Short mmCIF file of C-alpha atoms and ligand atoms in Angstrom, two decimals:
data_model
loop_
_atom_site.label_atom_id
_atom_site.label_comp_id
_atom_site.label_asym_id
_atom_site.label_seq_id
_atom_site.Cartn_x
_atom_site.Cartn_y
_atom_site.Cartn_z
CA UNK A 1 117.90 155.10 36.01
CA UNK A 2 120.91 155.20 38.34
CA UNK A 3 119.94 154.31 41.92
CA UNK A 4 121.68 154.76 45.27
CA UNK A 5 120.92 153.85 48.87
CA UNK A 6 122.12 156.03 51.75
CA UNK A 7 121.09 156.94 55.29
CA UNK A 8 120.76 160.72 54.78
CA UNK A 9 120.11 162.36 51.40
CA UNK A 10 121.25 165.97 51.67
CA UNK A 11 119.86 168.44 49.12
CA UNK A 12 122.16 171.49 48.95
CA UNK A 13 125.90 171.87 49.13
CA UNK A 14 125.97 175.22 50.92
CA UNK A 15 127.42 175.58 54.43
CA UNK A 16 124.54 173.72 56.12
CA UNK A 17 124.56 170.69 53.79
CA UNK A 18 128.34 170.39 53.77
CA UNK A 19 128.70 170.78 57.54
CA UNK A 20 125.96 168.24 58.24
CA UNK A 21 127.57 165.85 55.74
CA UNK A 22 130.99 166.22 57.32
CA UNK A 23 129.76 165.64 60.89
CA UNK A 24 127.81 162.58 59.72
CA UNK A 25 130.86 161.21 57.88
CA UNK A 26 132.89 161.44 61.07
CA UNK A 27 130.14 159.64 62.99
CA UNK A 28 130.02 156.86 60.38
CA UNK A 29 126.55 157.82 59.11
CA UNK A 30 126.36 157.47 55.34
CA UNK A 31 125.15 160.45 53.30
CA UNK A 32 125.03 161.78 49.76
CA UNK A 33 124.98 165.51 48.91
CA UNK A 34 123.47 166.84 45.69
CA UNK A 35 123.43 170.41 44.40
CA UNK A 36 121.83 172.08 41.42
CA UNK A 37 124.95 174.09 40.51
CA UNK A 38 128.67 173.41 40.16
CA UNK A 39 131.31 173.45 42.89
CA UNK A 40 133.04 176.45 41.34
CA UNK A 41 129.78 178.42 41.19
CA UNK A 42 129.16 177.78 44.91
CA UNK A 43 132.69 178.89 45.73
CA UNK A 44 132.22 182.14 43.83
CA UNK A 45 129.16 183.26 45.86
CA UNK A 46 130.28 186.07 48.18
CA UNK A 47 128.11 186.03 51.27
CA UNK A 48 128.55 185.99 55.06
CA UNK A 49 131.77 186.56 56.94
CA UNK A 50 131.20 186.68 60.73
CA UNK A 51 131.27 183.40 62.67
CA UNK A 52 130.07 183.07 66.26
CA UNK A 53 132.35 181.14 68.63
CA UNK A 54 129.83 178.26 68.61
CA UNK A 55 130.02 178.10 64.81
CA UNK A 56 133.81 177.91 64.95
CA UNK A 57 133.48 175.12 67.55
CA UNK A 58 131.16 173.21 65.19
CA UNK A 59 133.67 173.55 62.35
CA UNK A 60 136.38 172.28 64.72
CA UNK A 61 134.13 169.34 65.57
CA UNK A 62 133.80 168.62 61.85
CA UNK A 63 137.60 168.56 61.63
CA UNK A 64 137.94 171.64 59.41
CA UNK A 65 139.10 174.27 61.92
CA UNK A 66 142.82 174.46 61.05
CA UNK A 67 142.68 177.21 58.45
CA UNK A 68 140.06 179.22 60.36
CA UNK A 69 142.32 179.45 63.40
CA UNK A 70 145.31 180.32 61.19
CA UNK A 71 143.73 182.84 58.78
CA UNK A 72 140.56 184.00 60.59
CA UNK A 73 140.48 187.38 62.32
CA UNK A 74 139.42 187.16 65.96
CA UNK A 75 137.27 190.17 66.96
CA UNK A 76 136.64 191.00 70.60
CA UNK A 77 134.41 194.00 69.87
CA UNK A 78 132.83 196.28 67.27
CA UNK A 79 132.22 200.01 66.88
CA UNK A 80 128.79 201.64 66.94
CA UNK A 81 128.94 205.00 65.15
CA UNK A 82 126.21 207.63 65.47
CA UNK A 83 125.83 211.39 65.97
CA UNK A 84 129.36 211.93 64.60
CA UNK A 85 131.04 209.75 67.24
CA UNK A 86 131.68 206.09 67.89
CA UNK A 87 131.51 203.79 70.91
CA UNK A 88 133.09 200.35 71.15
CA UNK A 89 131.02 197.35 72.23
CA UNK A 90 133.58 195.28 74.10
CA UNK A 91 132.12 191.82 73.48
CA UNK A 92 135.09 190.04 75.02
CA UNK A 93 135.00 192.15 78.19
CA UNK A 94 131.21 191.95 78.55
CA UNK A 95 130.65 188.29 77.70
CA UNK A 96 134.09 186.63 77.66
CA UNK A 97 133.47 185.69 74.01
CA UNK A 98 134.49 186.91 70.59
CA UNK A 99 133.59 186.29 66.92
CA UNK A 100 135.76 185.17 64.00
CA UNK A 101 135.83 186.98 60.67
CA UNK A 102 136.29 184.29 58.01
CA UNK A 103 134.48 184.31 54.65
CA UNK A 104 131.65 181.90 53.91
CA UNK A 105 133.40 180.86 50.68
CA UNK A 106 136.41 179.79 52.76
CA UNK A 107 134.18 177.77 55.13
CA UNK A 108 132.57 176.10 52.12
CA UNK A 109 135.92 175.41 50.48
CA UNK A 110 137.34 173.84 53.69
CA UNK A 111 134.27 171.60 54.01
CA UNK A 112 134.39 170.55 50.34
CA UNK A 113 138.10 169.65 50.65
CA UNK A 114 137.45 167.56 53.77
CA UNK A 115 134.54 165.76 52.11
CA UNK A 116 136.64 164.98 49.06
CA UNK A 117 139.47 163.68 51.28
CA UNK A 118 136.95 161.36 53.00
CA UNK A 119 135.78 160.09 49.60
CA UNK A 120 132.13 160.89 50.38
CA UNK A 121 129.79 161.25 47.40
CA UNK A 122 128.69 164.72 46.22
CA UNK A 123 126.81 165.18 42.96
CA UNK A 124 126.89 168.65 41.40
CA UNK A 125 124.89 170.04 38.44
CA UNK A 126 121.93 167.86 39.54
CA UNK A 127 118.81 169.11 37.76
CA UNK A 128 115.23 169.08 39.03
CA UNK A 129 115.93 167.60 42.48
CA UNK A 130 112.73 166.59 44.22
CA UNK A 131 112.08 164.99 47.64
CA UNK A 132 109.41 162.22 47.65
CA UNK A 133 107.38 160.21 50.18
CA UNK A 134 108.80 162.02 53.23
CA UNK A 135 105.43 161.52 54.90
CA UNK A 136 105.39 157.82 53.99
CA UNK A 137 107.65 154.79 54.33
CA UNK A 138 110.08 155.13 51.43
CA UNK A 139 111.61 158.59 51.40
CA UNK A 140 113.69 159.23 48.30
CA UNK A 141 115.10 161.98 46.13
CA UNK A 142 115.05 162.09 42.34
CA UNK A 143 117.00 164.29 39.92
CA UNK A 144 118.63 164.25 36.51
CA UNK A 145 122.26 164.63 35.61
CA UNK A 146 123.46 164.80 32.02
CA UNK A 147 119.89 163.82 31.01
CA UNK A 148 120.12 160.55 33.02
CA UNK A 149 117.55 159.97 35.81
CA UNK A 150 118.88 159.28 39.33
CA UNK A 151 117.14 158.12 42.49
CA UNK A 152 118.49 158.13 46.06
CA UNK A 153 116.61 155.97 48.59
CA UNK A 154 117.29 157.02 52.17
CA UNK A 155 116.13 157.04 55.79
CA UNK A 156 115.89 160.85 56.01
CA UNK A 157 116.06 163.86 53.69
CA UNK A 158 117.90 167.00 54.85
CA UNK A 159 116.58 170.07 53.02
CA UNK A 160 119.71 172.23 53.09
CA UNK A 161 118.68 173.79 49.79
CA UNK A 162 118.37 177.49 50.65
CA UNK A 163 115.34 179.74 50.36
CA UNK A 164 114.57 178.87 46.70
CA UNK A 165 115.13 175.10 47.00
CA UNK A 166 112.51 172.38 46.40
CA UNK A 167 112.19 170.93 49.94
CA UNK A 168 110.10 173.58 51.66
CA UNK A 169 107.99 173.93 48.51
CA UNK A 170 107.23 170.17 48.56
CA UNK A 171 105.52 170.40 51.98
CA UNK A 172 101.72 170.43 51.49
CA UNK A 173 100.06 173.83 51.79
CA UNK A 174 98.49 174.16 55.19
CA UNK A 175 101.15 172.04 56.92
CA UNK A 176 103.56 174.97 57.02
CA UNK A 177 103.14 178.31 58.76
CA UNK A 178 105.28 181.13 57.36
CA UNK A 179 106.15 184.53 58.81
CA UNK A 180 107.65 187.26 56.66
CA UNK A 181 108.80 190.87 56.94
CA UNK A 182 110.26 192.91 54.09
CA UNK A 183 112.37 195.95 54.93
CA UNK A 184 111.93 198.85 52.50
CA UNK A 185 115.64 199.15 51.60
CA UNK A 186 118.70 197.17 50.55
CA UNK A 187 122.45 197.07 51.12
CA UNK A 188 124.81 198.05 48.36
CA UNK A 189 128.02 196.13 49.10
CA UNK A 190 131.49 196.21 47.57
CA UNK A 191 134.65 194.18 47.95
CA UNK A 192 137.94 196.03 47.46
CA UNK A 193 141.59 195.07 47.85
CA UNK A 194 142.26 197.80 50.43
CA UNK A 195 143.13 197.48 54.14
CA UNK A 196 140.05 197.83 56.41
CA UNK A 197 139.55 201.28 57.91
CA UNK A 198 139.44 199.72 61.39
CA UNK A 199 140.59 196.34 62.68
CA UNK A 200 137.02 195.76 63.95
CA UNK A 201 133.60 196.19 62.28
CA UNK A 202 131.94 199.61 62.31
CA UNK A 203 128.12 199.80 62.28
CA UNK A 204 127.06 203.37 61.48
CA UNK A 205 123.72 205.14 61.90
CA UNK A 206 123.53 208.33 59.82
CA UNK A 207 120.70 210.58 58.67
CA UNK A 208 121.55 209.52 55.06
CA UNK A 209 121.22 205.85 56.05
CA UNK A 210 123.10 202.92 57.51
CA UNK A 211 126.72 201.98 56.67
CA UNK A 212 128.86 198.99 57.64
CA UNK A 213 132.63 198.66 57.42
CA UNK A 214 133.59 195.01 57.44
CA UNK A 215 136.47 192.97 56.06
CA UNK A 216 137.49 189.58 54.74
CA UNK A 217 141.19 189.82 55.65
CA UNK A 218 143.82 192.38 56.70
CA UNK A 219 144.08 193.41 53.03
CA UNK A 220 140.50 193.01 51.77
CA UNK A 221 137.57 195.20 52.83
CA UNK A 222 133.83 194.55 52.58
CA UNK A 223 131.84 197.79 52.83
CA UNK A 224 128.11 198.43 52.64
CA UNK A 225 125.76 201.39 52.48
CA UNK A 226 121.99 201.34 52.80
CA UNK A 227 120.27 202.03 49.46
CA UNK A 228 116.67 202.12 48.29
CA UNK A 229 114.96 198.81 47.50
CA UNK A 230 114.77 199.69 43.77
CA UNK A 231 118.34 201.02 43.46
CA UNK A 232 120.70 199.52 40.88
CA UNK A 233 124.42 198.76 40.99
CA UNK A 234 124.88 200.72 37.73
CA UNK A 235 123.84 203.90 39.57
CA UNK A 236 126.93 203.68 41.77
CA UNK A 237 130.42 204.35 40.44
CA UNK A 238 133.19 203.46 42.88
CA UNK A 239 133.77 207.17 43.54
CA UNK A 240 130.09 207.78 44.41
CA UNK A 241 130.15 204.77 46.73
CA UNK A 242 133.32 205.88 48.57
CA UNK A 243 132.02 209.46 48.93
CA UNK A 244 128.73 208.29 50.39
CA UNK A 245 130.34 205.73 52.70
CA UNK A 246 132.75 208.32 54.10
CA UNK A 247 129.91 210.83 54.57
CA UNK A 248 128.10 208.33 56.83
CA UNK A 249 131.10 207.72 59.12
CA UNK A 250 132.51 209.83 61.95
CA UNK A 251 135.35 212.07 60.73
CA UNK A 252 138.20 210.08 62.27
CA UNK A 253 137.15 206.97 60.32
CA UNK A 254 136.31 208.85 57.09
CA UNK A 255 139.75 210.51 57.09
CA UNK A 256 141.57 207.22 57.72
CA UNK A 257 139.79 205.29 54.94
CA UNK A 258 141.93 203.88 52.13
CA UNK A 259 139.95 203.69 48.89
CA UNK A 260 140.56 201.72 45.70
CA UNK A 261 138.74 200.00 42.83
CA UNK A 262 136.00 197.53 43.79
CA UNK A 263 136.06 194.05 42.30
CA UNK A 264 132.57 193.04 43.39
CA UNK A 265 129.49 195.19 43.77
CA UNK A 266 125.98 193.95 44.52
CA UNK A 267 122.69 194.88 46.15
CA UNK A 268 120.95 192.62 48.67
CA UNK A 269 117.39 193.29 49.81
CA UNK A 270 116.66 192.87 53.51
CA UNK A 271 113.94 190.62 54.88
CA UNK A 272 113.02 188.25 57.69
CA UNK A 273 111.33 184.92 56.95
CA UNK A 274 110.57 181.90 59.13
CA UNK A 275 108.81 178.63 58.18
CA UNK A 276 107.37 176.43 60.92
CA UNK A 277 107.76 173.56 61.63
CA UNK A 278 111.24 172.61 60.40
CA UNK A 279 110.44 168.90 60.21
CA UNK A 280 107.82 167.17 58.13
CA UNK A 281 107.83 163.36 58.46
CA UNK A 282 111.31 162.18 57.50
CA UNK A 283 112.34 165.52 55.94
CA UNK A 284 114.06 168.33 57.82
CA UNK A 285 114.48 171.95 56.76
CA UNK A 286 117.90 173.37 57.66
CA UNK A 287 119.37 176.89 57.36
CA UNK A 288 118.06 179.29 54.73
CA UNK A 289 115.51 176.69 53.57
CA UNK A 290 113.60 177.48 56.77
CA UNK A 291 114.60 181.05 57.67
CA UNK A 292 116.16 184.25 56.40
CA UNK A 293 117.36 187.19 58.49
CA UNK A 294 118.56 190.62 57.40
CA UNK A 295 122.38 190.61 57.51
CA UNK A 296 122.59 193.38 60.14
CA UNK A 297 123.11 190.96 63.04
CA UNK A 298 125.41 188.62 61.01
CA UNK A 299 123.17 185.67 61.91
CA UNK A 300 122.25 183.89 58.62
CA UNK A 301 125.22 181.56 58.39
CA UNK A 302 125.38 181.10 62.16
CA UNK A 303 121.75 179.97 62.29
CA UNK A 304 122.46 177.45 59.53
CA UNK A 305 125.23 176.07 61.77
CA UNK A 306 123.05 175.90 64.90
CA UNK A 307 120.31 174.06 62.95
CA UNK A 308 122.95 171.55 61.88
CA UNK A 309 123.96 171.12 65.52
CA UNK A 310 120.40 170.23 66.58
CA UNK A 311 119.85 167.94 63.58
CA UNK A 312 123.19 166.17 63.92
CA UNK A 313 122.54 165.47 67.63
CA UNK A 314 119.04 164.22 66.76
CA UNK A 315 120.36 161.84 64.08
CA UNK A 316 123.04 160.52 66.45
CA UNK A 317 120.34 159.85 69.03
CA UNK A 318 118.29 158.03 66.38
CA UNK A 319 121.11 155.83 65.05
CA UNK A 320 123.21 155.28 68.19
CA UNK A 321 120.75 155.84 71.04
CA UNK A 322 117.83 154.18 69.20
CA UNK A 323 115.60 157.01 70.42
CA UNK A 324 113.30 159.24 68.32
CA UNK A 325 113.32 162.01 70.97
CA UNK A 326 115.94 164.20 69.23
CA UNK A 327 114.17 163.98 65.89
CA UNK A 328 110.82 164.74 67.50
CA UNK A 329 112.24 167.86 69.16
CA UNK A 330 114.48 169.12 66.32
CA UNK A 331 112.03 171.71 65.02
CA UNK A 332 111.11 173.07 68.43
CA UNK A 333 114.75 173.39 69.59
CA UNK A 334 116.00 174.95 66.36
CA UNK A 335 113.10 177.42 66.12
CA UNK A 336 113.56 178.63 69.71
CA UNK A 337 117.07 179.81 68.79
CA UNK A 338 116.03 181.00 65.31
CA UNK A 339 113.36 183.36 66.67
CA UNK A 340 115.78 184.96 69.13
CA UNK A 341 118.18 185.67 66.27
CA UNK A 342 115.30 186.94 64.11
CA UNK A 343 114.36 189.29 66.96
CA UNK A 344 117.94 190.56 67.40
CA UNK A 345 118.41 191.07 63.64
CA UNK A 346 115.10 192.95 63.45
CA UNK A 347 115.97 195.15 66.43
CA UNK A 348 119.45 195.98 65.15
CA UNK A 349 118.08 196.66 61.65
CA UNK A 350 115.35 198.89 63.05
CA UNK A 351 117.61 201.04 65.17
CA UNK A 352 120.40 201.43 62.57
CA UNK A 353 118.51 202.15 59.31
CA UNK A 354 116.63 205.07 57.90
CA UNK A 355 113.10 203.99 56.90
CA UNK A 356 111.17 205.86 54.16
CA UNK A 357 108.95 207.48 56.79
CA UNK A 358 111.77 208.20 59.29
CA UNK A 359 111.39 211.83 60.34
CA UNK A 360 113.50 214.05 62.60
CA UNK A 361 111.72 212.67 65.68
CA UNK A 362 112.46 209.05 64.74
CA UNK A 363 116.09 209.91 64.02
CA UNK A 364 116.45 211.47 67.51
CA UNK A 365 114.84 208.36 69.07
CA UNK A 366 117.40 206.15 67.29
CA UNK A 367 120.23 208.38 68.46
CA UNK A 368 118.88 208.37 72.03
CA UNK A 369 118.68 204.57 71.96
CA UNK A 370 122.26 204.29 70.72
CA UNK A 371 123.45 206.85 73.27
CA UNK A 372 121.71 204.91 76.08
CA UNK A 373 123.21 201.71 74.74
CA UNK A 374 126.71 203.15 74.69
CA UNK A 375 126.45 204.26 78.33
CA UNK A 376 124.58 201.39 79.95
CA UNK A 377 126.57 198.26 80.76
CA UNK A 378 123.31 196.27 80.99
CA UNK A 379 122.22 197.38 77.48
CA UNK A 380 125.68 196.82 76.00
CA UNK A 381 125.87 193.35 77.53
CA UNK A 382 122.52 192.44 75.99
CA UNK A 383 123.74 193.50 72.52
CA UNK A 384 127.10 191.78 73.00
CA UNK A 385 125.63 188.46 74.11
CA UNK A 386 123.26 188.38 71.13
CA UNK A 387 126.04 189.35 68.71
CA UNK A 388 128.48 186.66 69.91
CA UNK A 389 125.57 184.19 69.73
CA UNK A 390 123.17 182.72 72.27
CA UNK A 391 124.09 179.29 73.65
CA UNK A 392 122.83 176.15 71.87
C1 FAD B 401 123.65 187.83 48.76
C2 FAD B 401 123.71 187.28 50.18
C3 FAD B 401 124.52 187.91 51.14
C4 FAD B 401 124.57 187.41 52.45
N1 FAD B 401 125.33 188.05 53.39
C5 FAD B 401 125.35 187.57 54.65
C6 FAD B 401 126.11 188.20 55.66
O1 FAD B 401 126.77 189.20 55.42
N2 FAD B 401 126.08 187.68 56.92
C7 FAD B 401 125.34 186.54 57.21
O2 FAD B 401 125.37 186.04 58.34
N3 FAD B 401 124.62 185.93 56.28
C8 FAD B 401 124.62 186.41 55.02
N4 FAD B 401 123.87 185.79 54.08
C9 FAD B 401 123.16 184.60 54.50
C10 FAD B 401 124.05 183.37 54.48
O3 FAD B 401 124.89 183.40 53.36
C11 FAD B 401 123.14 182.17 54.48
O4 FAD B 401 122.41 182.21 55.69
C12 FAD B 401 123.86 180.84 54.35
O5 FAD B 401 124.40 180.70 53.06
C13 FAD B 401 122.88 179.70 54.62
O6 FAD B 401 123.47 178.49 54.26
P1 FAD B 401 122.58 177.30 53.70
O7 FAD B 401 123.53 176.19 53.48
O8 FAD B 401 121.42 177.09 54.59
O9 FAD B 401 121.99 177.84 52.32
P2 FAD B 401 122.74 178.21 50.97
O10 FAD B 401 124.08 178.75 51.22
O11 FAD B 401 121.77 179.06 50.20
O12 FAD B 401 122.92 176.83 50.23
C14 FAD B 401 121.83 176.16 49.63
C15 FAD B 401 122.35 175.26 48.53
O13 FAD B 401 121.25 174.56 47.98
C16 FAD B 401 121.41 174.50 46.59
N5 FAD B 401 120.13 174.29 45.93
C17 FAD B 401 119.13 175.17 45.74
N6 FAD B 401 118.16 174.62 45.01
C18 FAD B 401 118.54 173.36 44.74
C19 FAD B 401 117.96 172.29 44.00
N7 FAD B 401 116.79 172.43 43.35
N8 FAD B 401 118.64 171.12 43.92
C20 FAD B 401 119.83 170.96 44.53
N9 FAD B 401 120.43 171.95 45.24
C21 FAD B 401 119.79 173.13 45.34
C22 FAD B 401 122.02 175.84 46.23
O14 FAD B 401 122.70 175.79 44.97
C23 FAD B 401 122.99 176.04 47.38
O15 FAD B 401 124.28 175.57 47.11
C24 FAD B 401 123.81 186.27 52.79
C25 FAD B 401 123.02 185.64 51.82
C26 FAD B 401 122.94 186.14 50.53
C27 FAD B 401 122.06 185.45 49.51
#
């Protein structure tokens, strides 16, 4: 057996694990990251793309902000389309803040490069990772690599291992309270090498269902349409997708849309999930390991970053301030912000999508809500301040 000793064993090399690792490196707190898959596999996973200002500030703090500020697209607003028209939510004007469009794969790649430059240890293709004794005195993580057993002894375990990871599952039944909501539809998304139809995101409510026009760069578009929960990618040729997307947009956007072949097409089901508490003994749950939100509010990645903020501050307080207060309050602080983002994501999902039982009355109610929203500064400000992200 190969053995290691570190201060923080981090399971998961997604955005939360890598960001936590990088902040800890800079603070001189030793850590090891392990992941079940390879680096290249992680970098090929197309996921989130909208960063709150606070998330960008955290990446700056981790020393990886250079490329984001150079290549990221700063957005001061977004369009809400409904009833054949569109209204702009001027986030910058209403809140003084904006968001940054920068792909999750780029964030991950920047963090991996920085970690490599620091010479910190990451172990990929680690099989069967398991946290042990996190409610006792010798927390440790075991796994196998190339059929050889490994063991990492540590002070704390950070479960940054996503929804399907082993950390949350290792917590005894009864010690965890979970909350879950499944939405009866999915998003069919494509990536295409075409310029975005608008320089800002367009969220569209249409009687055929929701649509979102997003982007990854000035030349690459990310578009979505609501589909049924049992739909399949094979049912959608590029032409069918473009026709349906354009149908769901106001005419001025549909006419301006540049179409082209897609190079990625996938369906994501929408759900909300929260596990409480986010700390069990010396193990912490971080990011998707503890909560999932539907992508409508663009909060998944941003919540992973705010969890890291609370945990990083708590660990600093433990090691430098010699106080357990931060660690004791990690779960409570993180969950307070998580639930507000879960609420916003649920609200935005509810008022933008067509549900199986949506009838003409419900559709009018949605349109009335969006019309009110577009005309009331108070309502718009509420949406804008949630979208740019609530303070930590
Ligand atoms: C298909 C998809 C589309 C998404 N789109 C959006 C979006 O548009 N906007 C948005 O805001 N959010 C989106 N999200 C959510 C966002 O990507 C996540 O919130 C974010 O990745 C959370 O980061 P994380 O580090 O907590 O978890 P993850 O990114 O899931 O990272 C967890 C890591 O743990 C590793 N791991 C798992 N099991 C083990 C194990 N047994 N041993 C070792 N390592 C393990 C995984 O390989 C992975 O690398 C999307 C998510 C998915 C799945």
